[in-house]
Amino acid sequence: MTVDHSSVWLVIFALAIGSFLIRFSFLGLIGDRPMPEWVLRHLRYTPVAVLPGLVAPLVLWPAATGGSPDPARLSAALVTLLVGYLSRNVLAAILSGAATLYGMLFLLG
């Protein structure tokens, strides 16, 4: 299947313009004004909502295992969640999860 180069560049250009407009609508139009308290309250939860969406596919359907979950990644995710919940320290959670992942990959082969 061949794709016309002009179609690819048209899609890239359209996505670039759309991405710019989305960012500009937030940063360029209202970036210098104070935001209402309810907007700031909701924006506080953005990282908490985005991070699981980025990490979950890497844990549940990792490319390294052909898309099937494995004990090393599941245990690393569990340790990361537990350390993060108990210590409330992001860096400690990330480092303990990474250590668990590499340790389990070493032990399981």
XYZ file of C-alpha atoms in Angstrom:
109
model
C 0.000 0.000 0.000
C 1.481 3.325 -1.031
C 0.572 6.673 0.396
C 0.802 9.878 -1.548
C 3.466 12.187 -0.075
C 1.227 15.218 -0.387
C -1.434 13.487 1.735
C 1.104 12.738 4.455
C 2.333 16.330 4.510
C -1.236 17.628 4.529
C -2.037 15.506 7.592
C 1.194 16.609 9.337
C 0.425 20.253 8.605
C -3.183 19.940 9.805
C -2.080 18.253 13.039
C 0.562 20.930 13.625
C -1.968 23.739 13.151
C -4.504 21.967 15.389
C -1.924 21.388 18.114
C -0.813 25.013 17.939
C -4.384 26.306 18.155
C -5.180 24.136 21.166
C -2.115 25.396 23.017
C -2.604 29.002 21.917
C -6.221 29.006 23.077
C -5.044 28.227 26.587
C -1.670 29.943 26.838
C -1.987 32.829 24.398
C -5.527 33.982 25.028
C -5.929 33.488 28.776
C -2.332 32.912 29.886
C -1.805 36.366 31.384
C -5.123 36.592 33.251
C -5.819 35.162 36.689
C -7.843 31.962 36.480
C -10.902 31.230 38.567
C -10.363 29.039 41.604
C -12.464 26.177 40.197
C -10.247 25.985 37.070
C -7.077 25.890 39.163
C -8.597 23.182 41.360
C -9.313 21.008 38.318
C -5.909 21.627 36.742
C -4.251 20.257 39.872
C -5.465 16.773 38.918
C -4.138 16.804 35.346
C -0.846 14.961 36.049
C -2.669 12.402 38.170
C -4.988 11.707 35.245
C -2.316 11.689 32.515
C 0.378 9.535 34.127
C -1.721 6.364 34.501
C -2.793 6.725 30.880
C 0.840 6.822 29.800
C 2.043 4.013 32.058
C -0.834 1.497 31.912
C -0.200 0.326 28.316
C 3.498 -0.175 29.127
C 2.569 -2.372 32.089
C -0.409 -4.274 30.705
C 0.602 -4.629 27.024
C 4.397 -4.202 26.889
C 6.016 -4.393 23.470
C 8.995 -6.225 24.997
C 6.829 -9.283 25.697
C 4.739 -9.193 22.538
C 1.808 -7.530 24.243
C 1.242 -9.944 27.120
C 1.590 -8.880 30.764
C 4.544 -10.284 32.658
C 5.320 -10.602 36.385
C 8.299 -8.219 36.285
C 6.339 -5.220 35.036
C 3.272 -5.970 37.140
C 5.350 -6.275 40.320
C 7.263 -3.069 39.493
C 3.977 -1.227 39.027
C 2.640 -2.599 42.296
C 5.798 -1.632 44.218
C 5.713 1.833 42.661
C 2.102 2.326 43.713
C 2.721 1.082 47.250
C 5.860 3.149 47.838
C 4.205 6.224 46.346
C 1.115 5.785 48.477
C 2.970 5.078 51.702
C 5.796 7.601 51.366
C 4.099 10.343 49.318
C 7.487 10.738 47.606
C 7.466 10.607 43.804
C 11.206 10.098 43.446
C 11.227 7.223 45.938
C 8.329 5.594 44.101
C 10.028 5.887 40.707
C 13.370 4.602 41.965
C 11.832 1.672 43.845
C 9.760 0.737 40.806
C 12.803 0.879 38.538
C 14.850 -1.209 40.978
C 12.041 -3.745 41.206
C 11.698 -3.942 37.437
C 15.401 -4.505 36.823
C 15.669 -6.898 39.760
C 12.736 -8.971 38.561
C 14.021 -8.991 34.976
C 17.386 -10.214 36.303
C 15.794 -12.912 38.483
C 13.292 -14.130 35.879
C 15.769 -14.041 33.032
